[in-house]
Coordinates of C-alpha atoms in Angstrom, one line a residue:
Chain D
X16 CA 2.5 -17.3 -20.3
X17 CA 0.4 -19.8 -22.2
X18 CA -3.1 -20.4 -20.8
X19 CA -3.7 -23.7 -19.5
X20 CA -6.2 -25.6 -22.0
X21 CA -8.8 -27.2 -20.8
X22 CA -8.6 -31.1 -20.5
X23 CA -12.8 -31.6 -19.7
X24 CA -15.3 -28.7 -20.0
X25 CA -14.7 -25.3 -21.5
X26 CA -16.7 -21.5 -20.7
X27 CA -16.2 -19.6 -24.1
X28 CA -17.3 -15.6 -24.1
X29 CA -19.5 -15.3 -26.4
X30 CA -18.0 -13.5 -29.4
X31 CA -20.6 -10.6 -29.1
X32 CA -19.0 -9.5 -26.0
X33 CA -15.4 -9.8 -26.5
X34 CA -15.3 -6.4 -28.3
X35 CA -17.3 -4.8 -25.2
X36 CA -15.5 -6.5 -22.4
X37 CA -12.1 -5.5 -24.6
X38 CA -13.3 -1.9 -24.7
X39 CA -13.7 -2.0 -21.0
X40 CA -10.8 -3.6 -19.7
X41 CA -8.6 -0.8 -22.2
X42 CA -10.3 1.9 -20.1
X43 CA -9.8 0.2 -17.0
X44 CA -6.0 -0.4 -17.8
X45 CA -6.0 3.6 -18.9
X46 CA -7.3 4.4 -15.3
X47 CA -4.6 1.9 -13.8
X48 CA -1.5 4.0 -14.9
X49 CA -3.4 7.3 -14.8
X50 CA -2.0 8.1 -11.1
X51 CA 1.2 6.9 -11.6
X52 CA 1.6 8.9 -14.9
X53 CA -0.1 12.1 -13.0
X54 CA 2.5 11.6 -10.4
X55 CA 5.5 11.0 -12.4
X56 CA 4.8 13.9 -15.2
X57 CA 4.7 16.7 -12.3
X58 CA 7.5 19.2 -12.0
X59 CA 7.8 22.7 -9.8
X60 CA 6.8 23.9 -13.6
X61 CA 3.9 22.2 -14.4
X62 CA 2.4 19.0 -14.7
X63 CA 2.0 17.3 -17.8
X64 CA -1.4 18.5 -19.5
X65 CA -2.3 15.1 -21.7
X66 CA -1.6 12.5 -18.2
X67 CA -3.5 15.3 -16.3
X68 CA -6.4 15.4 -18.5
X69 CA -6.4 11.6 -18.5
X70 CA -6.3 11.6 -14.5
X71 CA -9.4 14.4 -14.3
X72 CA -11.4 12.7 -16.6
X73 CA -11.0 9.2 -14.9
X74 CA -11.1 10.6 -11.6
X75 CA -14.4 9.1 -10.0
X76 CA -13.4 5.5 -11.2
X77 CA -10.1 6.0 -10.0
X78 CA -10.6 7.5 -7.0
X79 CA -13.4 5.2 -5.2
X80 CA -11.7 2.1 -6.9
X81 CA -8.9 3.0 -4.9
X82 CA -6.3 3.1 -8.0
X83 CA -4.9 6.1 -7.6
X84 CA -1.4 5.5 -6.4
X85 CA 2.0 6.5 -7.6
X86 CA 3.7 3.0 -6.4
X87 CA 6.9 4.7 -5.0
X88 CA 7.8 2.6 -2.9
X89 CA 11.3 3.1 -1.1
X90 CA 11.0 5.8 -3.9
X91 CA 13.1 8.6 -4.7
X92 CA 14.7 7.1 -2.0
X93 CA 14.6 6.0 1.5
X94 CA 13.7 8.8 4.0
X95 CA 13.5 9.5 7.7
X96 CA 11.0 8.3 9.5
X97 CA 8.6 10.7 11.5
X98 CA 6.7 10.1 15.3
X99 CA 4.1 12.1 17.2
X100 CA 4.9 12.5 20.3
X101 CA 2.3 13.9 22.4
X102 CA 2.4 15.6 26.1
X103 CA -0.1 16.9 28.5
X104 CA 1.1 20.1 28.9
X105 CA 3.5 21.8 27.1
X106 CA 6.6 20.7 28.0
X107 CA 9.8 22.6 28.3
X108 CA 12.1 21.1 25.4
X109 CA 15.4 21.0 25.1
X110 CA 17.0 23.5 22.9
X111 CA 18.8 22.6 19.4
X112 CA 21.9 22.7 21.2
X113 CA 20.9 19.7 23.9
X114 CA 19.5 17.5 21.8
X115 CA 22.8 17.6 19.8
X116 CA 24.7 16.6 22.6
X117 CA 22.3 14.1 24.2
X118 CA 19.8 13.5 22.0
X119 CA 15.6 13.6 22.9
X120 CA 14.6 11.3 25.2
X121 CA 10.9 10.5 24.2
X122 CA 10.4 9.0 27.9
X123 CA 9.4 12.4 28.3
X124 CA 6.3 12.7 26.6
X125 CA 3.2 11.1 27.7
X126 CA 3.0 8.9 24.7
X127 CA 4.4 8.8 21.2
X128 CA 3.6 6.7 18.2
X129 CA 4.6 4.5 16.2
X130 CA 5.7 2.2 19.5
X131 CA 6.4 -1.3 19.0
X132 CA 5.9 -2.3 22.6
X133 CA 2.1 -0.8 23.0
X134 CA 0.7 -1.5 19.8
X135 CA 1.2 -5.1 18.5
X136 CA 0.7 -7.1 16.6
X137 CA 2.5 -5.3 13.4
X138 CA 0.1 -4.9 11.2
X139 CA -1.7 -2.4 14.2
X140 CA 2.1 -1.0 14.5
X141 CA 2.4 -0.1 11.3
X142 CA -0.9 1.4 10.7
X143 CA 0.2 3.9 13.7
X144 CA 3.2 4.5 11.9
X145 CA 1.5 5.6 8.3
X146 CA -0.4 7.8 10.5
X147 CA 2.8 9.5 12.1
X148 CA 4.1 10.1 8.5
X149 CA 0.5 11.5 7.3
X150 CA 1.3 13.5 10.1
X151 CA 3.9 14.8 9.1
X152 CA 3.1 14.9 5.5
X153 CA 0.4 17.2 6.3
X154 CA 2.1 19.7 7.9
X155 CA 1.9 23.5 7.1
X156 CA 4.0 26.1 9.2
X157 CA 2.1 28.6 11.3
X158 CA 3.1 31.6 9.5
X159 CA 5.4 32.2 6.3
X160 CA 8.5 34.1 6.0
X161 CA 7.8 37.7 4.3
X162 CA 10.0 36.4 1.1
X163 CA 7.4 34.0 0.7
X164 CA 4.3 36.1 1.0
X165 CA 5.0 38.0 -2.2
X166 CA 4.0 35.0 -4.5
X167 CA 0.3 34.9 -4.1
X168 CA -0.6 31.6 -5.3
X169 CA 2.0 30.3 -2.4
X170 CA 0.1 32.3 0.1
X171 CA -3.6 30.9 -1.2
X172 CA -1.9 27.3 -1.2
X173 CA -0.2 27.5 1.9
X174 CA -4.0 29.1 3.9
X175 CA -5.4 25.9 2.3
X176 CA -3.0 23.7 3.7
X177 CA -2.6 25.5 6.7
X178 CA -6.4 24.8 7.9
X179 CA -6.0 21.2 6.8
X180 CA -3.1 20.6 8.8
X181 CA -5.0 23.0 12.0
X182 CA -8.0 20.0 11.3
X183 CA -6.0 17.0 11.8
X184 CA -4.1 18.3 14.3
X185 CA -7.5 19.2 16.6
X186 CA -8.7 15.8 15.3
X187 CA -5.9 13.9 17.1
X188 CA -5.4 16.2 20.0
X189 CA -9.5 15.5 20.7
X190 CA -9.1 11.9 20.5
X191 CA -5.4 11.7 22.3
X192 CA -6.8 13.6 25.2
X193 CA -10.1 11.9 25.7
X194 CA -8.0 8.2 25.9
X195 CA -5.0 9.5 28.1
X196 CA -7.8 11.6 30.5
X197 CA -6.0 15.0 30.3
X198 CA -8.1 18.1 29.3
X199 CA -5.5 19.2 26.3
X200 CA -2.8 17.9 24.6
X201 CA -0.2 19.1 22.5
X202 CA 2.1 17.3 20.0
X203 CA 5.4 17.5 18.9
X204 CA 6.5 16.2 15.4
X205 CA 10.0 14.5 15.9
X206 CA 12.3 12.9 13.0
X207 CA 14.6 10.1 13.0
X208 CA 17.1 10.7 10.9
X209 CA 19.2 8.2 8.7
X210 CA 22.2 6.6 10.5
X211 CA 25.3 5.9 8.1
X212 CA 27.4 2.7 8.4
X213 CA 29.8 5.2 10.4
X214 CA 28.0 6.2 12.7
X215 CA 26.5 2.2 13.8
X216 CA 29.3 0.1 13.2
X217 CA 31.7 2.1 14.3
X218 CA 30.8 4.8 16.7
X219 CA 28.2 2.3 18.0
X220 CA 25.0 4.5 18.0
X221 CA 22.2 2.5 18.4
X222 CA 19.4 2.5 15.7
X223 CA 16.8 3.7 18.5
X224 CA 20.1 6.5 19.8
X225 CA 18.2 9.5 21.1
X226 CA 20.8 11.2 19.2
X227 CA 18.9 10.6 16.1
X228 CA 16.4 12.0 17.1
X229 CA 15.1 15.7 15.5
X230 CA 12.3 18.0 17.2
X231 CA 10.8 19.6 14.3
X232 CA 9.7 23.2 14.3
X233 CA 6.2 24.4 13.9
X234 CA 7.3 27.8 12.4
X235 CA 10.4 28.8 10.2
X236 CA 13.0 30.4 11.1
Chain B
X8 CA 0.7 -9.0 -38.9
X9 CA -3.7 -8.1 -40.2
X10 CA -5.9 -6.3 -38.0
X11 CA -7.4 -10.6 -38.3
X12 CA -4.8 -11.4 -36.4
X13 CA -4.1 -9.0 -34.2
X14 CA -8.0 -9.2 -32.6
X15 CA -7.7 -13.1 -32.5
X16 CA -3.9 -12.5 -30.6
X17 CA -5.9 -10.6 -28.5
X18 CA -8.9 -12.6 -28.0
X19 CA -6.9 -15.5 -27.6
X20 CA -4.5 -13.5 -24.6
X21 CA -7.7 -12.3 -22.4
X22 CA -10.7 -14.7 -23.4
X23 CA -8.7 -18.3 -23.5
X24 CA -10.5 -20.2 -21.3
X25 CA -8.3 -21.1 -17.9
X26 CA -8.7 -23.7 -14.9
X27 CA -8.9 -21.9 -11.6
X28 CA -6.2 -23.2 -10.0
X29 CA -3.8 -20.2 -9.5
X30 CA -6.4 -18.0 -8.2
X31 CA -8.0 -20.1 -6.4
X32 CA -5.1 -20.2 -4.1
X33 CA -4.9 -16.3 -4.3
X34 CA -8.3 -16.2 -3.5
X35 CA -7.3 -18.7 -0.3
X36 CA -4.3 -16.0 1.1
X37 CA -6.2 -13.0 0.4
X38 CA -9.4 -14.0 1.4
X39 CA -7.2 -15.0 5.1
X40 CA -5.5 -11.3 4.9
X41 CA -8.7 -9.5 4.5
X42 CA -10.2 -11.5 7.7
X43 CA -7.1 -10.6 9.4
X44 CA -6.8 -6.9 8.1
X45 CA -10.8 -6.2 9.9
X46 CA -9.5 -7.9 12.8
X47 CA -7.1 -5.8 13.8
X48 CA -8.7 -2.6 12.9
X49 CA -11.1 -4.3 15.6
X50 CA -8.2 -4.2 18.3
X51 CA -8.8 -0.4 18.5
X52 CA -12.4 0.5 17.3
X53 CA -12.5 3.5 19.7
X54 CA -9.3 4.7 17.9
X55 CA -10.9 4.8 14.7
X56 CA -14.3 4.9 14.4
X57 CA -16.7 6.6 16.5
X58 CA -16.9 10.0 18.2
X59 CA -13.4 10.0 20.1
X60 CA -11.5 8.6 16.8
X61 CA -7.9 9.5 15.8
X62 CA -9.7 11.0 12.4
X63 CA -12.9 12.4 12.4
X64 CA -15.1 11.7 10.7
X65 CA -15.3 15.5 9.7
X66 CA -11.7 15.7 9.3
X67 CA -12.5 12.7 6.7
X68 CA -14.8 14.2 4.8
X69 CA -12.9 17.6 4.3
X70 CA -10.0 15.2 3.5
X71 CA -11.9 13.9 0.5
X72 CA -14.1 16.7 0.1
X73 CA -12.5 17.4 -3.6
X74 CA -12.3 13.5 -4.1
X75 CA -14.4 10.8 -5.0
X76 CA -14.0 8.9 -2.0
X77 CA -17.6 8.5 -0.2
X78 CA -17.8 6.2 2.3
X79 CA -20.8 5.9 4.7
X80 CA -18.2 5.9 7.7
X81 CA -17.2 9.2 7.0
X82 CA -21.0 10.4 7.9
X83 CA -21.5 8.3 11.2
X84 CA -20.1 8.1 14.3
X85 CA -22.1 5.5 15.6
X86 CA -19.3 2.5 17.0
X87 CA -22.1 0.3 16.6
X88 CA -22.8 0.6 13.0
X89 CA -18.8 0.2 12.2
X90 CA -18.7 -2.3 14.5
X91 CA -21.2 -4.1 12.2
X92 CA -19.5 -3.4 9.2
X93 CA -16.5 -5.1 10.8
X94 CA -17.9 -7.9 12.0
X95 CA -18.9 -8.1 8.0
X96 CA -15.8 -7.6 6.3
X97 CA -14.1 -10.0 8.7
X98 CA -17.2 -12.6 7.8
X99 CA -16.9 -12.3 4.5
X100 CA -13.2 -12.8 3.7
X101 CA -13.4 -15.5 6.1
X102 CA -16.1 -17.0 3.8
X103 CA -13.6 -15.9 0.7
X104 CA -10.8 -18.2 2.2
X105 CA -12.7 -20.9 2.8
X106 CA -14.6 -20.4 -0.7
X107 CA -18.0 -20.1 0.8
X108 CA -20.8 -18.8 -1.3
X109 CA -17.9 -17.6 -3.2
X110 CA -20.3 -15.6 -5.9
X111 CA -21.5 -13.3 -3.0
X112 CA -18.6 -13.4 0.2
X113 CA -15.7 -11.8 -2.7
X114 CA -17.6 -9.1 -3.9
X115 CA -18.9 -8.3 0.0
X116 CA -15.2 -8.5 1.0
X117 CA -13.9 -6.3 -1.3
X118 CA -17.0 -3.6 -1.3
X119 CA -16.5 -3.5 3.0
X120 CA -13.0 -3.4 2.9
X121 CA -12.9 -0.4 0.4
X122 CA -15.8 1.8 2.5
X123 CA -13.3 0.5 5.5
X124 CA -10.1 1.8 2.7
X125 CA -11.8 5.1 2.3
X126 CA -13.0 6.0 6.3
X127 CA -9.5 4.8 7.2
X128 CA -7.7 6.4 4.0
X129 CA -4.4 7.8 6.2
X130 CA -3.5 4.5 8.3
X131 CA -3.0 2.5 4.9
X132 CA 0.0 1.4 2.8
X133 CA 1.0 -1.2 -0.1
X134 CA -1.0 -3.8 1.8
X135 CA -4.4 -2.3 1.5
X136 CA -3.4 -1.5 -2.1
X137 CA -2.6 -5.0 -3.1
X138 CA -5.3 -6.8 -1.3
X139 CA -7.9 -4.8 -2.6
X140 CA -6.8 -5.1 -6.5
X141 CA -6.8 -8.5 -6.0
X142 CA -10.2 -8.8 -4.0
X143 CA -11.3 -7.0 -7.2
X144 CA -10.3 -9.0 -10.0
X145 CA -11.4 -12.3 -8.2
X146 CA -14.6 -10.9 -8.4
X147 CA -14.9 -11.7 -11.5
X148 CA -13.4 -15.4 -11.8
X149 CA -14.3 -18.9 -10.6
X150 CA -11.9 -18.9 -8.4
X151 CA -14.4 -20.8 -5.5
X152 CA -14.7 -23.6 -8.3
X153 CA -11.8 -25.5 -6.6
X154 CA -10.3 -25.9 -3.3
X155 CA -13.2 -24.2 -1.4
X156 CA -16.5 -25.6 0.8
X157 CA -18.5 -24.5 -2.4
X158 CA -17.0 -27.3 -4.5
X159 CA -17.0 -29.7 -1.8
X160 CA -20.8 -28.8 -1.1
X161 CA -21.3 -29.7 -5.1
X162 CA -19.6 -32.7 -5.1
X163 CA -16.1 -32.0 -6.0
X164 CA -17.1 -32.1 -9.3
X165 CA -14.4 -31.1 -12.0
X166 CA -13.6 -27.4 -12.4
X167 CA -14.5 -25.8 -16.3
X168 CA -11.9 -24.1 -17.6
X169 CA -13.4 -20.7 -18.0
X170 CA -12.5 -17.5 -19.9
X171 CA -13.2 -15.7 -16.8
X172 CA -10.4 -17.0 -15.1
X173 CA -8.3 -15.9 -17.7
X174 CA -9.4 -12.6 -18.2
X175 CA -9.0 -11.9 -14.2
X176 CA -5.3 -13.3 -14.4
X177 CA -4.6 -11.2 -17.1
X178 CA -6.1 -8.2 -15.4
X179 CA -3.8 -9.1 -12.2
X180 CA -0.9 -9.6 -14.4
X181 CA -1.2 -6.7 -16.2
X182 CA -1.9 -4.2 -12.8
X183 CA 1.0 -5.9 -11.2
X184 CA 3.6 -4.8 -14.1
X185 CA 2.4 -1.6 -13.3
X186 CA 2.9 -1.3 -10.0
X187 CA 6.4 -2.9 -10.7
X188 CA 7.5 -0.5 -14.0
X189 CA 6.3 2.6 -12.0
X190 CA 7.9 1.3 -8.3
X191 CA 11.4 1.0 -10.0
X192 CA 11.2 4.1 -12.2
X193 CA 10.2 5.9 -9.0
X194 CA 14.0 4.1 -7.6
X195 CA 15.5 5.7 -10.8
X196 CA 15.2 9.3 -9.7
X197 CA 16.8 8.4 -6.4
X198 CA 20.7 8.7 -6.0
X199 CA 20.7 6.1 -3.0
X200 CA 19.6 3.2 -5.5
X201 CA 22.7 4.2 -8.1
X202 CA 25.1 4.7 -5.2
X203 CA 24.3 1.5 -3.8
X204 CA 23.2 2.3 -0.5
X205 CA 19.6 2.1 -0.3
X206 CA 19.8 -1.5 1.2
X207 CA 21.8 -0.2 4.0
X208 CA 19.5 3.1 4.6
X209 CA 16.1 0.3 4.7
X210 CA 18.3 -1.9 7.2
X211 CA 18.5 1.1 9.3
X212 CA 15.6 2.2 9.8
X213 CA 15.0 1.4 13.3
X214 CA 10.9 1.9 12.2
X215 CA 10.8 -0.6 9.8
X216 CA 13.3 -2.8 11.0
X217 CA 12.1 -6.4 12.7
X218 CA 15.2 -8.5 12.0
X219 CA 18.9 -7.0 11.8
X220 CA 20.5 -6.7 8.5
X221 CA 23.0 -4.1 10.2
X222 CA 25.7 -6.6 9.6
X223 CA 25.0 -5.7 5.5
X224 CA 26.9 -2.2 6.2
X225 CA 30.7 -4.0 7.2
X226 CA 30.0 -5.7 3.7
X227 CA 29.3 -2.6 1.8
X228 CA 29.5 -4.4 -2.0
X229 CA 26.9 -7.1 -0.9
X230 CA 24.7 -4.4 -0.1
X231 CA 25.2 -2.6 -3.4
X232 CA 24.5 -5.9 -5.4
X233 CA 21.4 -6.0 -3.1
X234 CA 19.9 -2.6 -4.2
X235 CA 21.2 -2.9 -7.5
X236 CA 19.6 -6.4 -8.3
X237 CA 16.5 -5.2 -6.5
X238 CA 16.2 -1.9 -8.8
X239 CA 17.3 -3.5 -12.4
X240 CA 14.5 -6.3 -11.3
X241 CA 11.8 -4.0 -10.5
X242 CA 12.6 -2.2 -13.7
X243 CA 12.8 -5.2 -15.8
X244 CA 10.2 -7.1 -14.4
X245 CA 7.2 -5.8 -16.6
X246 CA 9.0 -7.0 -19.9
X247 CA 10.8 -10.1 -18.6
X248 CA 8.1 -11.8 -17.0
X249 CA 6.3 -12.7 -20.2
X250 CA 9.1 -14.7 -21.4
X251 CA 9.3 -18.5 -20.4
X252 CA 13.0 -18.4 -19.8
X253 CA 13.1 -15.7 -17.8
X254 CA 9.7 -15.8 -15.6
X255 CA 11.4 -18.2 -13.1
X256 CA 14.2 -16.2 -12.6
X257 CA 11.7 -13.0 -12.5
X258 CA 9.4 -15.4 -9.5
X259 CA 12.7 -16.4 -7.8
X260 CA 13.5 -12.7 -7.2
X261 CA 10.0 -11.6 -6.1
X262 CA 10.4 -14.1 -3.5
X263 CA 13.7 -13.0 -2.8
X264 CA 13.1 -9.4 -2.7
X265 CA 9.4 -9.3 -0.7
X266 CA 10.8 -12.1 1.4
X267 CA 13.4 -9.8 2.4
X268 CA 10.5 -7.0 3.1
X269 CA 8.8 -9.3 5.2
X270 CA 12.0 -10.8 7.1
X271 CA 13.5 -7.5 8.1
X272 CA 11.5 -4.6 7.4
X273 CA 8.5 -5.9 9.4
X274 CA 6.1 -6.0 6.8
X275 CA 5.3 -9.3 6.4
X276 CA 1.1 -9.1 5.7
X277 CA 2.3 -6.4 2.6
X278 CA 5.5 -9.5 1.7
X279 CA 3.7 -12.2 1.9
X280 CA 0.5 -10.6 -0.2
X281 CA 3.3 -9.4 -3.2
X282 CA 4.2 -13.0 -3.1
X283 CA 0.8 -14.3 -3.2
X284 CA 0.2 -11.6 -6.1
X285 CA 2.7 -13.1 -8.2
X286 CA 1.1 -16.8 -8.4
X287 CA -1.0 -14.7 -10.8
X288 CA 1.9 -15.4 -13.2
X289 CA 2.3 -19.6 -12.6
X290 CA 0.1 -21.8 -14.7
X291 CA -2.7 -23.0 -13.2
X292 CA -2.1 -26.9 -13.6
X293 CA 1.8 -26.2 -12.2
X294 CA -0.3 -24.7 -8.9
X295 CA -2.1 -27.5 -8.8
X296 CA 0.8 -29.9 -9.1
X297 CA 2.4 -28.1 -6.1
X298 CA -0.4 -28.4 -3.9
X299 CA -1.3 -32.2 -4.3
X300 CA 3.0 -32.7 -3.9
X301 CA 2.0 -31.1 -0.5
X302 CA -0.7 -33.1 -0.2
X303 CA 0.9 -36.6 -1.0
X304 CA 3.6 -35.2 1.3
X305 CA 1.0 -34.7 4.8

């Protein structure tokens, strides 16, 4: 695109400080695609040592500027979508084999979130709903299976990970509790998985079917 | 082409002066966005901020603990105080939008809503990232010069074409390539944007979904043009963009494909702000043109 000239009054830089403000704005645009490189460049093997380096070394200005993003978006691809659902006590759920057959009814929890018909407008929906998947995201399992306590470094990552996911989940339990006046909470981390063609169009599932619905485990099995 | 050349190509691409035009209408929609974003964290300030929030501010803090990510929110759980800062944030991208004291109400936007970014970290998404990248840049342009209650208060005198204003398109230009190149090489690794069914698997999410686009799946090559145009676009977009021949057709699909996001997958703040991103990429004087047609039109 050509700049639009100026039909009136011109600002100039002063020639002194193109070089500068050049400089700057190269290191800037470095930090830009330094998350996104990070992101890209990481394998189960390793992650790329140069795009690392460039992310450590950039870190502060990336990190409080709020660049650091990998920009997938829709990216590998499309995914389930996670909910908290949260209950007063702990509720007697149905086993794998019920909720195959009639799905999990979430009128049974005391509330669950994302919900489109308690928090509007949108924008407070969907902020709810990035929460739920952070949820999720953040999750660690309670114990590991004994192949999985030979590697070490799995064992040290998965401790780490485990207390994060112990925080957040005492965070929200604290705060859930105080607003719905119950003395403890517990919550339940359920998946909706992706419906095919199939199964809408022609078996007529609805997109909210409580057959779509998963209850997700808090220990393997 | 001589090293000469090459600095003056340079020069010329970030430092020619520009009228404000385009960003000041940027400036306009984000400036609105930002009042509205503080707004509705003010629906639910118990819910986050203060000692009963969702996120603690402890939890916070250990969140970011290896990060640089300080935020005074993270160390207070006084209501009061983020009420405050609220009431700020919300003041001052009102004052953006309106382009009132312009100099100070942009940068006071952007700095609020980033503390706000960092306390609030896990509720945010594409929105938050767009909004504040272009809060930033406009920082540094005139882009209260025109079409704001500073110019009015001055006299509506004519705007300066200032290198400023070119140097914070370019800078918005150049981030949103980015986000672009690495959003569709992100698709590339994914099997449902060869195969032609990502459309369908967005459509049916019963999360995102605010309008039905259900009836895509009994047309199931529409849908595969769909994904495929939207991935070859996103992929494309960083190189195509700069040409004059093919920037319309890259602007026509940004509509296309965010209006789509905003239509059916109930985003619409995050659609309508990738829109309003784009502008970054229409010639000043052509933004201009548009708006007085509207106005001629009222």
């Amino acid at each position: 695109m050509k700049p639009t000239p100026d039909p009136t009054e011109l600002r100039e830089c002063p020639p002194t400080w193109k070089w500068v403000i050049l400089i700057l704005v190269s290191l800037h645009l470095i930090a830009v695609v330094a998350e996104p490189l990070r992101f890209f460049s990481q394998s189960e093997f390793q992650a790329s040592p140069e795009f690392l380096a460039i992310r450590r070394w950039s870190a502060p200005y990336v990190e409080w500027l709020y660049l650091d993003h990998g920009y997938f978006f829709f990216a590998p691809n499309p995914g389930p979508s996670h909910l908290v659902a949260v209950s007063k006590e702990s509720v007697q759920l149905q086993t794998t084999n019920q909720v195959a057959e009639i799905g999990l009814h979430l009128d049974r929890f005391e509330t669950v979130f994302p919900d489109r018909t308690k928090q509007w407008p949108r924008l407070l929906y969907h902020r709810y709903f990035m929460l739920s998947e952070f949820y999720n995201n953040m999750f660690a399992p309670d114990r590991l299976l004994p192949e999985d306590m030979a590697d070490e470094e799995f064992v040290v990552r998965w401790k780490r990970d485990r207390i994060r996911y112990e925080r957040l989940q005492s965070s929200l339990s604290n705060s859930l509790s105080h607003s719905l006046g119950a003395e403890r909470v517990t919550l339940h981390r359920i998946e909706r998985i992706l419906l095919t063609p199939e199964q809408i169009l022609r078996q007529a599932w609805r997109l909210d079917d409580p057959r779509a619905l998963v209850l997700l485990e808090e220990s393997p099995r | 082409m001589t090293s000469k050349t090459t600095a003056s190509s340079l020069f010329d691409f970030f430092f020619r002066p520009q009228m404000p035009y385009a960003l000041a209408a940027i400036r306009i929609a984000t400036g609105a966005m930002l009042a509205y974003i503080h707004l509705i964290w003010m629906l639910r300030m118990e819910a986050f901020f203060g000692p009963n929030a969702l996120l603690s501010g402890e939890f916070i803090r250990g969140l970011h603990a290896e990060q640089w990510k300080w935020t005074y929110l993270a160390n207070t759980e006084s209501t009061m105080l983020a009420w405050v800062h609220e009431v700020v944030a919300l003041t001052a991208g009102g004052c953006m939008c309106l382009g009132l004291a312009s100099r100070w109400s942009i940068p006071i936007a952007w700095l609020a809503t980033l503390l706000t970014a960092h306390r609030l970290a896990p509720f945010l998404f594409g929105l938050d990232q767009i909004v504040l990248m272009l809060t930033m840049y406009l920082c540094i342009a005139d882009s209260g010069s025109v079409w704001s209650l500073d110019a009015h208060l001055a006299g509506d005198k004519p705007p300066i074409a200032s290198w400023n204003n070119n140097l914070a398109t370019r800078l918005i230009q150049l981030h949103l390539c980015v986000i672009y190149l690495f959003g569709g090489l992100g698709k590339l690794r994914g099997w449902m944007w060869w195969d032609g069914s990502a459309t369908w698997f967005t459509a049916a999410s019963y999360e995102y979904q605010s309008s039905s686009l259900l009836w895509i799946g009994s047309v199931p090559t529409l849908g595969a043009i769909a994904t495929h145009a939207t991935l070859f676009w996103e992929c494309s977009y960083s190189t195509l963009i700069w040409n004059r021949w093919t920037r319309p057709w890259m602007l026509a699909m940004a509509v296309l494909v965010h209006g789509g996001i905003a239509i059916f997958l109930g985003m619409i703040t995050f659609g309508v702000m990738m829109i309003v991103a784009n502008i970054a990429f229409i010639d000043p004087l052509t933004v201009r043109r548009c708006c007085s047609l509207g106005d001629r039109k009222v």
